Tab-separated table of C-alpha atoms and ligand atoms in Angstrom:
chain	number	residue	atom	x	y	z
A	27	MET	CA	37.084	-17.557	-12.992
A	28	VAL	CA	34.266	-19.314	-11.341
A	29	GLN	CA	31.568	-20.533	-14.087
A	30	TYR	CA	28.131	-20.068	-12.413
A	31	ASP	CA	24.674	-21.525	-13.760
A	32	TYR	CA	23.616	-17.988	-14.289
A	33	ASP	CA	24.514	-14.363	-13.570
A	34	LEU	CA	21.215	-13.842	-11.626
A	35	PHE	CA	19.159	-15.778	-9.427
A	36	VAL	CA	16.173	-14.303	-8.063
A	37	ILE	CA	13.470	-15.744	-5.131
A	38	GLY	CA	10.136	-13.910	-5.040
A	39	GLY	CA	8.163	-13.281	-8.277
A	40	GLY	CA	6.610	-10.338	-6.940
A	41	SER	CA	6.989	-6.683	-8.140
A	42	GLY	CA	10.461	-6.447	-6.990
A	43	GLY	CA	11.829	-9.671	-8.061
A	44	ILE	CA	10.052	-9.861	-11.518
A	45	ARG	CA	11.178	-6.633	-12.429
A	46	SER	CA	14.672	-6.285	-11.297
A	47	ALA	CA	14.891	-9.959	-13.190
A	48	ARG	CA	13.465	-8.491	-16.436
A	49	TRP	CA	15.590	-5.325	-16.051
A	50	ALA	CA	18.759	-7.597	-15.292
A	51	SER	CA	18.209	-9.629	-18.661
A	52	GLN	CA	17.647	-6.601	-20.444
A	53	LEU	CA	21.014	-5.132	-19.713
A	54	GLY	CA	22.500	-8.522	-20.863
A	55	ALA	CA	22.777	-10.917	-17.728
A	56	LYS	CA	21.579	-14.505	-17.490
A	57	VAL	CA	18.727	-14.700	-15.044
A	58	ALA	CA	16.435	-17.086	-13.277
A	59	LEU	CA	13.556	-16.699	-11.151
A	60	CYS	CA	11.717	-19.130	-8.534
A	61	GLU	CA	8.427	-18.597	-7.064
A	62	LYS	CA	6.557	-20.868	-4.957
A	63	ASP	CA	3.216	-19.471	-5.318
A	64	ARG	CA	1.801	-17.729	-8.531
A	65	LEU	CA	3.628	-14.859	-10.351
A	66	GLY	CA	2.841	-11.253	-9.673
A	67	GLY	CA	3.416	-11.582	-5.781
A	68	THR	CA	1.447	-9.289	-3.189
A	69	CYS	CA	0.247	-6.441	-5.684
A	70	VAL	CA	-1.240	-8.368	-8.399
A	71	ILE	CA	-2.798	-11.686	-6.370
A	72	ARG	CA	-3.679	-10.313	-3.195
A	73	GLY	CA	-3.149	-6.836	-2.897
A	74	CYS	CA	-3.033	-3.414	-4.843
A	75	ILE	CA	-4.860	-4.641	-7.734
A	76	PRO	CA	-7.716	-6.880	-6.649
A	77	LYS	CA	-8.375	-4.481	-3.922
A	78	LYS	CA	-8.335	-1.827	-6.346
A	79	LEU	CA	-11.078	-3.270	-8.726
A	80	MET	CA	-12.874	-3.405	-4.822
A	81	VAL	CA	-12.518	-0.063	-4.800
A	82	TYR	CA	-13.801	0.856	-8.023
A	83	GLY	CA	-16.562	-1.649	-7.326
A	84	GLY	CA	-17.777	0.309	-4.224
A	85	SER	CA	-17.236	3.294	-5.773
A	86	PHE	CA	-20.553	2.615	-8.230
A	87	LYS	CA	-22.796	2.583	-5.176
A	88	LYS	CA	-21.670	6.353	-4.047
A	89	ASN	CA	-22.419	7.620	-8.004
A	90	PHE	CA	-25.302	6.023	-8.144
A	91	GLU	CA	-26.242	8.105	-4.771
A	92	LEU	CA	-25.000	11.147	-6.176
A	93	ALA	CA	-26.876	10.822	-9.615
A	94	LYS	CA	-30.331	11.190	-7.985
A	95	GLY	CA	-28.838	14.988	-7.116
A	96	TYR	CA	-28.782	15.644	-11.381
A	97	GLY	CA	-32.192	14.527	-11.809
A	98	TRP	CA	-31.657	10.536	-12.555
A	99	LYS	CA	-34.250	8.288	-11.684
A	100	LEU	CA	-32.621	5.001	-10.795
A	101	ASN	CA	-34.536	1.616	-10.464
A	102	SER	CA	-32.856	-0.815	-7.981
A	103	MET	CA	-29.582	-1.304	-7.699
A	104	ASN	CA	-27.939	-4.846	-7.047
A	105	LEU	CA	-24.879	-6.439	-6.681
A	106	ASP	CA	-23.927	-9.833	-7.648
A	107	TRP	CA	-21.188	-10.517	-5.259
A	108	THR	CA	-20.288	-13.622	-7.795
A	109	GLN	CA	-19.924	-12.351	-10.747
A	110	PHE	CA	-18.031	-9.214	-9.157
A	111	ASN	CA	-15.595	-11.671	-7.553
A	112	SER	CA	-15.148	-13.940	-11.071
A	113	VAL	CA	-14.659	-11.327	-13.231
A	114	ARG	CA	-12.080	-9.467	-10.687
A	115	ASN	CA	-10.582	-13.217	-10.577
A	116	LYS	CA	-10.221	-13.317	-14.399
A	117	GLU	CA	-8.348	-10.028	-14.840
A	118	ILE	CA	-6.314	-11.033	-11.829
A	119	ALA	CA	-5.361	-14.574	-13.761
A	120	ARG	CA	-4.698	-12.433	-16.969
A	121	LEU	CA	-1.715	-9.996	-15.357
A	122	GLU	CA	-0.561	-13.441	-14.017
A	123	SER	CA	-0.217	-14.547	-17.638
A	124	ILE	CA	1.601	-11.630	-18.423
A	125	TYR	CA	3.998	-11.579	-15.812
A	126	ASN	CA	4.836	-14.903	-17.139
A	127	ASN	CA	5.186	-13.663	-20.967
A	128	ILE	CA	7.458	-10.670	-19.556
A	129	LEU	CA	9.642	-13.340	-17.754
A	130	THR	CA	9.949	-15.526	-20.861
A	131	ASN	CA	9.978	-12.553	-23.539
A	132	ASN	CA	13.141	-11.455	-21.554
A	133	LYS	CA	14.521	-14.757	-21.407
A	134	VAL	CA	14.210	-15.475	-17.594
A	135	ASP	CA	13.929	-18.887	-16.707
A	136	CYS	CA	11.131	-19.166	-14.428
A	137	ILE	CA	11.431	-22.350	-11.746
A	138	SER	CA	7.870	-23.101	-9.846
A	139	GLY	CA	9.481	-24.132	-5.850
A	140	HIS	CA	10.117	-22.306	-2.571
A	141	GLY	CA	13.957	-21.522	-3.043
A	142	SER	CA	16.607	-21.471	0.091
A	143	LEU	CA	19.662	-20.248	0.516
A	144	LYS	CA	22.338	-23.460	0.097
A	145	ASP	CA	25.586	-21.142	0.086
A	146	ASP	CA	26.114	-17.767	-0.982
A	147	HIS	CA	26.241	-18.322	-4.474
A	148	THR	CA	23.512	-21.421	-4.608
A	149	VAL	CA	19.810	-21.879	-3.815
A	150	GLU	CA	17.893	-24.709	-3.815
A	151	VAL	CA	14.654	-25.281	-4.992
A	152	GLU	CA	12.620	-28.575	-4.949
A	153	GLY	CA	15.880	-30.318	-3.953
A	154	LYS	CA	17.511	-29.191	-7.452
A	155	SER	CA	20.654	-26.749	-6.755
A	156	TYR	CA	21.140	-23.448	-8.891
A	157	THR	CA	24.351	-21.247	-8.543
A	158	ALA	CA	24.291	-17.639	-9.351
A	159	ARG	CA	27.137	-14.971	-9.405
A	160	TYR	CA	24.477	-12.807	-7.429
A	161	ILE	CA	21.310	-14.075	-5.818
A	162	LEU	CA	18.524	-11.151	-5.079
A	163	ILE	CA	16.439	-11.991	-2.448
A	164	ALA	CA	12.364	-10.750	-3.080
A	165	VAL	CA	10.028	-12.625	-0.998
A	166	GLY	CA	8.287	-9.658	-0.052
A	167	GLY	CA	6.184	-10.068	3.429
A	168	TRP	CA	2.489	-11.902	5.010
A	169	PRO	CA	0.307	-10.596	7.133
A	170	SER	CA	0.615	-10.384	10.684
A	171	LYS	CA	-2.189	-11.625	13.781
A	172	LEU	CA	-1.861	-10.407	16.884
A	173	ALA	CA	-1.741	-13.786	19.360
A	174	ILE	CA	-5.128	-13.762	20.840
A	175	GLU	CA	-7.062	-16.191	21.997
A	176	GLY	CA	-9.585	-16.816	19.200
A	177	ALA	CA	-7.641	-15.531	16.247
A	178	GLU	CA	-7.624	-18.296	14.127
A	179	HIS	CA	-11.185	-17.491	13.625
A	180	SER	CA	-10.437	-13.708	12.092
A	181	ILE	CA	-9.266	-13.470	8.609
A	182	THR	CA	-6.069	-11.599	6.894
A	183	SER	CA	-6.036	-9.513	3.310
A	184	ASN	CA	-4.658	-12.611	2.011
A	185	GLU	CA	-8.255	-14.193	2.575
A	186	ILE	CA	-10.718	-11.585	2.239
A	187	PHE	CA	-10.093	-11.879	-1.988
A	188	ASN	CA	-12.324	-15.468	-1.205
A	189	LEU	CA	-15.351	-14.694	0.204
A	190	GLU	CA	-18.325	-16.611	-1.359
A	191	LYS	CA	-20.473	-14.368	0.013
A	192	GLN	CA	-20.461	-10.295	0.823
A	193	PRO	CA	-20.563	-10.235	4.745
A	194	GLN	CA	-23.651	-8.464	6.355
A	195	SER	CA	-21.447	-7.164	8.924
A	196	LEU	CA	-17.650	-6.925	9.288
A	197	LEU	CA	-14.941	-5.762	11.794
A	198	VAL	CA	-11.752	-4.796	11.096
A	199	LEU	CA	-8.755	-5.074	13.728
A	200	GLY	CA	-6.418	-2.035	12.905
A	201	ALA	CA	-6.741	1.135	11.052
A	202	GLY	CA	-3.753	1.194	8.979
A	203	TYR	CA	-3.521	1.100	4.648
A	204	ILE	CA	-4.962	-2.244	4.664
A	205	GLY	CA	-7.808	-2.049	7.860
A	206	LEU	CA	-8.852	1.248	6.589
A	207	GLU	CA	-9.161	0.421	2.574
A	208	PHE	CA	-11.343	-2.457	3.678
A	209	ALA	CA	-12.950	-0.568	5.813
A	210	SER	CA	-14.218	1.647	3.407
A	211	ILE	CA	-14.473	-0.688	0.161
A	212	PHE	CA	-17.259	-3.090	2.179
A	213	ASN	CA	-18.605	0.117	3.865
A	214	SER	CA	-19.273	1.442	-0.002
A	215	LEU	CA	-20.557	-1.628	-1.027
A	216	GLY	CA	-23.664	-2.077	1.826
A	217	THR	CA	-21.610	-4.197	4.416
A	218	ASP	CA	-22.313	-3.021	8.273
A	219	VAL	CA	-18.603	-1.808	9.352
A	220	SER	CA	-16.767	-1.245	12.407
A	221	LEU	CA	-13.299	-0.187	13.237
A	222	MET	CA	-11.501	-1.457	16.148
A	223	PHE	CA	-8.187	0.387	16.999
A	224	ARG	CA	-5.534	1.223	19.969
A	225	LYS	CA	-5.080	4.903	19.392
A	226	ASP	CA	-7.962	7.938	19.428
A	227	LEU	CA	-6.953	8.426	15.712
A	228	ILE	CA	-6.767	6.277	12.571
A	229	LEU	CA	-4.102	6.075	9.986
A	230	SER	CA	-0.847	6.170	12.611
A	231	GLY	CA	2.459	8.016	10.096
A	232	PHE	CA	-0.360	10.677	8.568
A	233	ASP	CA	-0.716	14.124	8.892
A	234	LYS	CA	-2.532	14.780	12.478
A	235	ASP	CA	-5.120	17.034	10.235
A	236	VAL	CA	-5.276	14.257	7.762
A	237	ARG	CA	-5.842	11.516	10.101
A	238	LYS	CA	-8.593	13.778	11.674
A	239	HIS	CA	-10.685	14.888	8.807
A	240	LEU	CA	-10.581	11.539	7.020
A	241	GLN	CA	-12.204	9.719	10.612
A	242	ASN	CA	-14.134	12.205	10.578
A	243	GLU	CA	-15.504	11.644	6.675
A	244	LEU	CA	-15.489	7.764	7.172
A	245	SER	CA	-17.730	7.911	10.304
A	246	LEU	CA	-20.258	10.169	8.638
A	247	GLN	CA	-20.406	7.601	6.227
A	248	GLY	CA	-21.222	5.219	8.637
A	249	ILE	CA	-17.944	3.384	9.376
A	250	ALA	CA	-18.258	2.762	13.482
A	251	MET	CA	-15.097	3.834	15.193
A	252	LEU	CA	-14.427	1.853	17.967
A	253	SER	CA	-11.549	3.849	19.230
A	254	GLN	CA	-8.860	3.387	22.292
A	255	ARG	CA	-9.541	-0.316	22.445
A	256	ASN	CA	-7.389	-3.515	22.185
A	257	PRO	CA	-8.846	-6.638	20.875
A	258	ILE	CA	-8.254	-9.639	23.794
A	259	ALA	CA	-10.260	-12.474	22.270
A	260	ILE	CA	-12.577	-13.707	19.535
A	261	GLU	CA	-15.252	-16.056	20.295
A	262	LYS	CA	-17.599	-17.890	17.354
A	263	GLN	CA	-21.114	-17.836	18.177
A	264	ASP	CA	-23.440	-19.827	16.173
A	265	GLN	CA	-22.880	-18.160	12.577
A	266	ASN	CA	-20.965	-15.093	13.586
A	267	PHE	CA	-17.878	-13.870	15.152
A	268	VAL	CA	-17.846	-12.025	18.848
A	269	VAL	CA	-14.533	-9.547	19.563
A	270	ARG	CA	-13.945	-8.948	23.379
A	271	ASP	CA	-11.819	-5.813	24.088
A	272	ASP	CA	-9.660	-4.384	27.065
A	273	LYS	CA	-12.213	-2.499	28.010
A	274	GLY	CA	-14.817	-5.176	28.595
A	275	GLU	CA	-17.276	-4.808	25.846
A	276	ALA	CA	-18.086	-7.476	22.931
A	277	TRP	CA	-18.643	-6.278	19.389
A	278	ARG	CA	-20.090	-9.063	17.359
A	279	GLY	CA	-19.037	-9.576	13.228
A	280	ASP	CA	-20.048	-12.120	10.556
A	281	LEU	CA	-16.411	-11.500	9.607
A	282	ILE	CA	-13.328	-10.411	11.159
A	283	LEU	CA	-10.674	-8.808	9.702
A	284	MET	CA	-7.372	-8.380	11.180
A	285	ALA	CA	-5.310	-5.845	9.531
A	286	ILE	CA	-2.259	-5.167	12.191
A	287	GLY	CA	0.811	-4.997	9.517
A	288	ARG	CA	2.788	-7.192	7.778
A	289	LYS	CA	6.003	-9.380	8.571
A	290	ALA	CA	8.586	-10.144	6.164
A	291	ASN	CA	8.078	-13.703	4.428
A	292	ILE	CA	11.773	-14.961	5.022
A	293	LYS	CA	10.935	-18.139	7.039
A	294	GLY	CA	12.604	-21.238	5.260
A	295	LEU	CA	15.520	-19.191	3.299
A	296	ASN	CA	18.345	-20.396	5.615
A	297	LEU	CA	19.145	-16.747	5.755
A	298	SER	CA	21.574	-17.050	9.137
A	299	GLY	CA	23.502	-20.445	7.600
A	300	VAL	CA	24.604	-18.041	4.829
A	301	GLY	CA	25.672	-15.329	7.633
A	302	ILE	CA	22.440	-12.951	6.569
A	303	LYS	CA	21.818	-10.766	9.466
A	304	THR	CA	18.198	-9.685	10.324
A	305	GLN	CA	16.750	-7.300	12.551
A	306	SER	CA	13.196	-7.743	13.945
A	307	ASP	CA	12.646	-10.465	11.551
A	308	GLN	CA	13.466	-8.044	8.172
A	309	ILE	CA	16.583	-8.471	6.223
A	310	LEU	CA	19.248	-5.999	7.091
A	311	VAL	CA	20.840	-4.104	3.542
A	312	ASN	CA	23.291	-1.384	3.030
A	313	ASP	CA	22.529	1.193	0.445
A	314	LYS	CA	23.316	-0.729	-2.346
A	315	PHE	CA	20.632	-3.230	-1.190
A	316	GLN	CA	23.304	-5.740	-0.169
A	317	THR	CA	22.870	-8.086	2.414
A	318	THR	CA	25.329	-8.905	4.966
A	319	SER	CA	26.451	-11.848	2.697
A	320	PRO	CA	28.136	-9.590	-0.289
A	321	SER	CA	26.881	-11.575	-3.122
A	322	VAL	CA	23.105	-11.539	-1.950
A	323	TYR	CA	20.705	-8.530	-2.349
A	324	ALA	CA	17.419	-8.202	-0.905
A	325	VAL	CA	14.278	-5.495	-1.962
A	326	GLY	CA	11.086	-4.979	-0.996
A	327	ASP	CA	8.964	-5.630	2.035
A	328	CYS	CA	11.490	-8.195	3.036
A	329	ILE	CA	14.324	-5.345	4.230
A	330	GLN	CA	14.238	-3.356	7.017
A	331	GLN	CA	12.607	0.044	5.578
A	332	ALA	CA	9.798	2.217	6.049
A	333	TYR	CA	8.290	1.581	3.354
A	334	GLN	CA	6.124	-1.481	2.118
A	335	LEU	CA	5.275	-0.292	-1.180
A	336	THR	CA	4.784	-1.719	-4.721
A	337	PRO	CA	6.734	1.262	-6.473
A	338	VAL	CA	9.325	1.278	-4.011
A	339	ALA	CA	9.970	-2.350	-4.379
A	340	LEU	CA	10.166	-1.609	-8.291
A	341	ASN	CA	12.843	0.808	-8.237
A	342	GLN	CA	15.059	-0.744	-5.611
A	343	GLY	CA	14.498	-4.068	-7.591
A	344	MET	CA	15.807	-1.776	-11.013
A	345	CYS	CA	18.368	-0.146	-8.669
A	346	VAL	CA	19.834	-3.811	-7.770
A	347	SER	CA	19.934	-4.453	-11.329
A	348	GLU	CA	21.750	-1.735	-12.473
A	349	TYR	CA	24.617	-1.539	-9.850
A	350	LEU	CA	25.079	-5.215	-10.455
A	351	PHE	CA	25.285	-5.157	-14.061
A	352	ASN	CA	25.478	-1.198	-15.599
A	353	LYS	CA	27.137	0.095	-13.119
A	354	THR	CA	27.970	3.489	-15.352
A	355	SER	CA	24.314	4.171	-15.197
A	356	TYR	CA	23.833	3.487	-11.306
A	357	ARG	CA	21.533	5.972	-9.566
A	358	LYS	CA	21.276	5.053	-5.976
A	359	PHE	CA	17.974	4.650	-4.202
A	360	SER	CA	16.696	8.006	-2.676
A	361	TYR	CA	13.664	7.401	0.192
A	362	HIS	CA	13.122	11.234	-0.266
A	363	SER	CA	9.740	12.102	-0.457
A	364	VAL	CA	7.986	9.110	-1.326
A	365	PRO	CA	4.067	9.375	-2.012
A	366	SER	CA	1.198	6.620	-1.192
A	367	ALA	CA	-2.647	6.741	-1.185
A	368	VAL	CA	-4.603	5.019	0.794
A	369	PHE	CA	-7.922	3.950	-1.439
A	370	THR	CA	-10.401	4.909	1.330
A	371	GLN	CA	-13.427	6.703	-0.156
A	372	PRO	CA	-12.602	9.571	0.155
A	373	GLU	CA	-9.385	8.601	-0.875
A	374	THR	CA	-6.298	10.005	1.475
A	375	SER	CA	-3.312	10.708	-0.157
A	376	ALA	CA	0.470	12.328	0.932
A	377	VAL	CA	4.026	13.188	0.113
A	378	GLY	CA	6.431	14.687	2.415
A	379	LEU	CA	6.337	15.843	5.907
A	380	SER	CA	3.629	15.706	8.313
A	381	GLU	CA	3.483	18.943	9.950
A	382	GLU	CA	4.369	16.978	13.010
A	383	GLN	CA	7.507	15.663	11.116
A	384	ALA	CA	8.076	18.753	9.789
A	385	VAL	CA	8.523	20.424	13.390
A	386	LYS	CA	10.338	17.422	14.835
A	387	ARG	CA	13.224	17.625	12.708
A	388	GLY	CA	13.352	21.510	13.582
A	389	TYR	CA	11.820	23.331	10.410
A	390	GLU	CA	9.662	26.372	11.372
A	391	VAL	CA	6.449	26.193	9.254
A	392	LYS	CA	4.098	27.703	7.244
A	393	VAL	CA	0.783	25.635	6.826
A	394	TYR	CA	-1.580	26.468	3.959
A	395	GLU	CA	-4.719	24.447	4.543
A	396	SER	CA	-8.556	24.290	2.924
A	397	ALA	CA	-11.908	22.150	3.294
A	398	PHE	CA	-14.702	22.084	0.907
A	399	ARG	CA	-17.344	20.836	-0.626
A	400	ALA	CA	-16.157	19.460	-4.357
A	401	LEU	CA	-18.497	21.010	-7.152
A	402	LYS	CA	-19.190	17.785	-8.083
A	403	LEU	CA	-21.150	17.141	-4.846
A	404	THR	CA	-23.332	20.988	-4.598
A	405	LEU	CA	-26.173	19.197	-6.351
A	406	THR	CA	-26.700	16.230	-4.282
A	407	GLN	CA	-27.222	15.700	-0.431
A	408	SER	CA	-23.398	14.671	0.037
A	409	LYS	CA	-21.494	16.611	2.984
A	410	GLU	CA	-17.738	14.929	2.166
A	411	LYS	CA	-15.470	17.952	2.513
A	412	THR	CA	-11.816	17.572	0.479
A	413	TYR	CA	-9.269	18.715	2.562
A	414	MET	CA	-5.595	20.053	1.306
A	415	LYS	CA	-2.822	21.259	3.073
A	416	TRP	CA	0.992	22.553	1.994
A	417	VAL	CA	3.631	22.516	5.103
A	418	VAL	CA	6.185	24.426	3.856
A	419	CYS	CA	9.574	25.652	5.387
A	420	LYS	CA	9.242	29.109	6.555
A	421	LYS	CA	12.705	30.057	6.205
A	422	THR	CA	13.413	28.966	2.593
A	423	ASP	CA	9.550	28.262	1.348
A	424	GLU	CA	10.771	24.883	0.353
A	425	LEU	CA	7.462	22.816	-0.009
A	426	LEU	CA	7.524	19.894	2.810
A	427	GLY	CA	4.828	17.917	2.223
A	428	CYS	CA	1.241	18.022	0.487
A	429	HIS	CA	-1.492	16.015	1.853
A	430	ILE	CA	-4.937	15.513	0.476
A	431	VAL	CA	-8.036	14.142	1.574
A	432	GLY	CA	-10.821	13.667	-1.268
A	433	GLU	CA	-11.662	12.110	-4.214
A	434	ASN	CA	-8.803	11.230	-6.954
A	435	ALA	CA	-6.324	12.270	-4.090
A	436	GLY	CA	-4.075	9.693	-5.122
A	437	GLU	CA	-4.346	11.116	-9.286
A	438	ILE	CA	-3.820	14.710	-7.946
A	439	LEU	CA	-0.786	13.999	-5.716
A	440	GLN	CA	1.474	11.796	-7.922
A	441	GLY	CA	2.085	15.238	-10.335
A	442	PHE	CA	2.278	17.598	-6.715
A	443	ALA	CA	4.775	14.708	-5.734
A	444	VAL	CA	7.399	16.086	-8.434
A	445	ALA	CA	7.683	19.546	-6.842
A	446	VAL	CA	8.079	18.096	-3.363
A	447	LYS	CA	10.862	15.962	-4.484
A	448	ASN	CA	12.511	18.441	-6.689
A	449	ARG	CA	11.968	20.713	-3.486
A	450	ILE	CA	10.619	23.720	-5.457
A	451	LYS	CA	8.807	26.665	-3.742
A	452	LYS	CA	5.504	27.915	-2.263
A	453	SER	CA	6.401	30.930	-4.313
A	454	ASP	CA	6.645	28.589	-7.832
A	455	LEU	CA	3.149	27.146	-7.127
A	456	ASP	CA	1.935	30.688	-6.516
A	457	GLN	CA	3.008	31.391	-10.491
A	458	THR	CA	1.381	28.188	-11.448
A	459	ILE	CA	-2.298	28.824	-13.213
A	460	GLY	CA	-4.901	26.714	-11.805
A	461	ILE	CA	-7.314	24.721	-14.253
A	462	HIS	CA	-10.705	25.829	-13.706
A	463	PRO	CA	-12.904	24.400	-12.222
A	464	THR	CA	-10.978	21.504	-10.389
A	465	SER	CA	-10.423	20.717	-6.966
A	466	ALA	CA	-7.055	20.448	-7.523
A	467	GLU	CA	-6.571	24.135	-8.471
A	468	GLU	CA	-7.174	24.741	-4.790
A	469	LEU	CA	-3.401	23.616	-4.449
A	470	VAL	CA	-1.872	26.229	-6.201
A	471	THR	CA	-4.375	29.356	-5.137
A	472	MET	CA	-3.729	28.455	-1.260
A	473	ARG	CA	-1.946	31.966	-0.359
A	474	THR	CA	-3.034	32.660	3.150
A	475	ALA	CA	-1.110	30.557	5.754
A	476	ARG	CA	-2.465	29.558	8.864
A	477	ASP	CA	-1.963	31.453	12.116
B	15	NDP	P1	-0.577	-0.454	8.997
B	15	NDP	O1	1.172	-0.636	9.625
B	15	NDP	O2	-0.520	0.336	7.861
B	15	NDP	O3	-1.538	-0.596	10.309
B	15	NDP	C1	-1.391	-1.762	11.170
B	15	NDP	C2	-2.261	-1.291	12.109
B	15	NDP	O4	-2.868	-1.907	12.970
B	15	NDP	C3	-2.627	0.077	12.730
B	15	NDP	O5	-3.563	0.923	13.031
B	15	NDP	C4	-1.617	-0.371	14.330
B	15	NDP	O6	-2.339	0.666	15.250
B	15	NDP	C5	-2.074	-1.500	14.229
B	15	NDP	N1	-1.555	-2.019	15.206
B	15	NDP	C6	-0.627	-3.156	14.993
B	15	NDP	N2	0.310	-3.837	15.740
B	15	NDP	C7	-0.722	-3.863	16.750
B	15	NDP	C8	-1.183	-4.728	18.033
B	15	NDP	N3	-0.115	-5.081	18.630
B	15	NDP	N4	-2.574	-4.556	18.594
B	15	NDP	C9	-3.193	-3.375	18.264
B	15	NDP	N5	-3.201	-3.036	16.906
B	15	NDP	C10	-2.177	-3.254	16.223
B	15	NDP	O7	-0.572	-2.191	8.644
B	15	NDP	P2	-0.898	-2.891	7.753
B	15	NDP	O8	-1.389	-4.520	7.841
B	15	NDP	O9	-2.423	-2.172	6.975
B	15	NDP	O10	-0.562	-2.712	6.027
B	15	NDP	C11	0.868	-3.221	5.923
B	15	NDP	C12	1.718	-2.366	4.842
B	15	NDP	O11	1.137	-2.718	3.278
B	15	NDP	C13	1.394	-0.909	4.983
B	15	NDP	O12	2.458	-0.591	6.376
B	15	NDP	C14	1.456	-0.085	3.646
B	15	NDP	O13	3.016	0.290	3.547
B	15	NDP	C15	1.614	-1.293	2.995
B	15	NDP	N6	0.122	-1.494	1.916
B	15	NDP	C16	-0.080	0.132	1.512
B	15	NDP	C17	-1.478	0.332	0.452
B	15	NDP	C18	-1.797	1.610	-0.703
B	15	NDP	O14	-0.199	2.049	-0.896
B	15	NDP	N7	-2.426	2.137	-0.669
B	15	NDP	C19	-2.517	-0.694	0.570
B	15	NDP	C20	-2.192	-1.779	2.007
B	15	NDP	C21	-0.911	-1.975	2.167
B	15	NDP	P3	-1.147	2.004	15.586
B	15	NDP	O15	-2.001	2.781	14.543
B	15	NDP	O16	-1.505	2.259	16.818
B	15	NDP	O17	0.265	1.436	15.199
């Protein structure tokens, strides 16, 4: 039998890679992992975690405003930008060291450097070769930029965590997860924010009613919506930038954030050299995450799939390790009802099918929806409305999709995602007692379907 240095060699120390390495090691495999940057990947270092800390940072300002409605007299409120960044960065460094410890405690050999495939059982890192029975590619993604004149004047979500001062004005290009989250964060921190996007509505892929509701709420909060425009050039003028659009108009900002999607980070891996097929620069895998080279697997944002989400990569990483080293308990990864949240203010969260997707798949649907002012806001000047929607199959009464725009939408939806995933019925919801007074109780008390 061929002897290898390792049972599993993981390229990439982000969410999927670290989870898979740890899981495989706990199942008795000898594991190594290489990472060219900081351990933790996009989620921990320049994505979900620092972003969510910024969301919390921004949310205080809104709550200070709401507090006035309850009789609080507040003196001046000022954000110390340097301290805000420093405490956030310190927390990220702490998490990075925890990931390091997790791997060391699980006896995973950590190798620093860029890994590339020498052959289908060998990874080369900084000139040294390591052989492995299996290789897992978990290299994640990287923000893309539009190929327009002056694109170098814009930053991406990678650089936005390194700003020395808070911008007075921000122009965001793209209205998906990243564009909307940062537009909302900076708006909540007091920056003057504009959002440029090519369609009439933000957040493609989500339920149309949700998109309309969120767009309205964000504009009520002061984000300028520059819809149905494409940026064609960016120019530097004095200390700020001007974006020219295809309607012949120009928009000025201290800072331009380009948030138009992310590409798989597969450069320099030598995929074609070992026969690994890609499509649109994403790695092709089968339902066990095996690439077209049988000993090489791939998970997370670098593979061809509909979801670029941390929990999806984590689960895929675990599935690969279970499949390779514990076949008896292997469970197939399921894409049925993957929930997600967009951390705008108000938050947006969804699981299952939008009304449009359900209709397109041939379902006849019943729609239950509710828009209301949350109790917390009744003593305040805020006009913000929470929106909730159930998409239900008319024939079987099965819950097909749940959609929320409102405070804590992600926290509320996580539990209801279990209901949708397990295909329970609307009648089951109707028999569930609400928790009063909460916003979430609305999801079990809607009784009349929309005409
Ligand atoms: P998204 O795919 O979410 O959004 C991209 C945006 O850019 C859309 O508004 C899209 O427009 C626009 N766009 C794309 N191509 C062009 C183009 N050629 N010209 C003009 N506009 C264009 O990508 P993001 O970068 O926002 O995020 C990447 C992924 O990261 C997300 O899909 C998500 O899975 C993940 N993510 C998840 C988060 C979470 O779970 N909270 C947070 C952040 C990221 P259009 O709508 O017309 O296609």
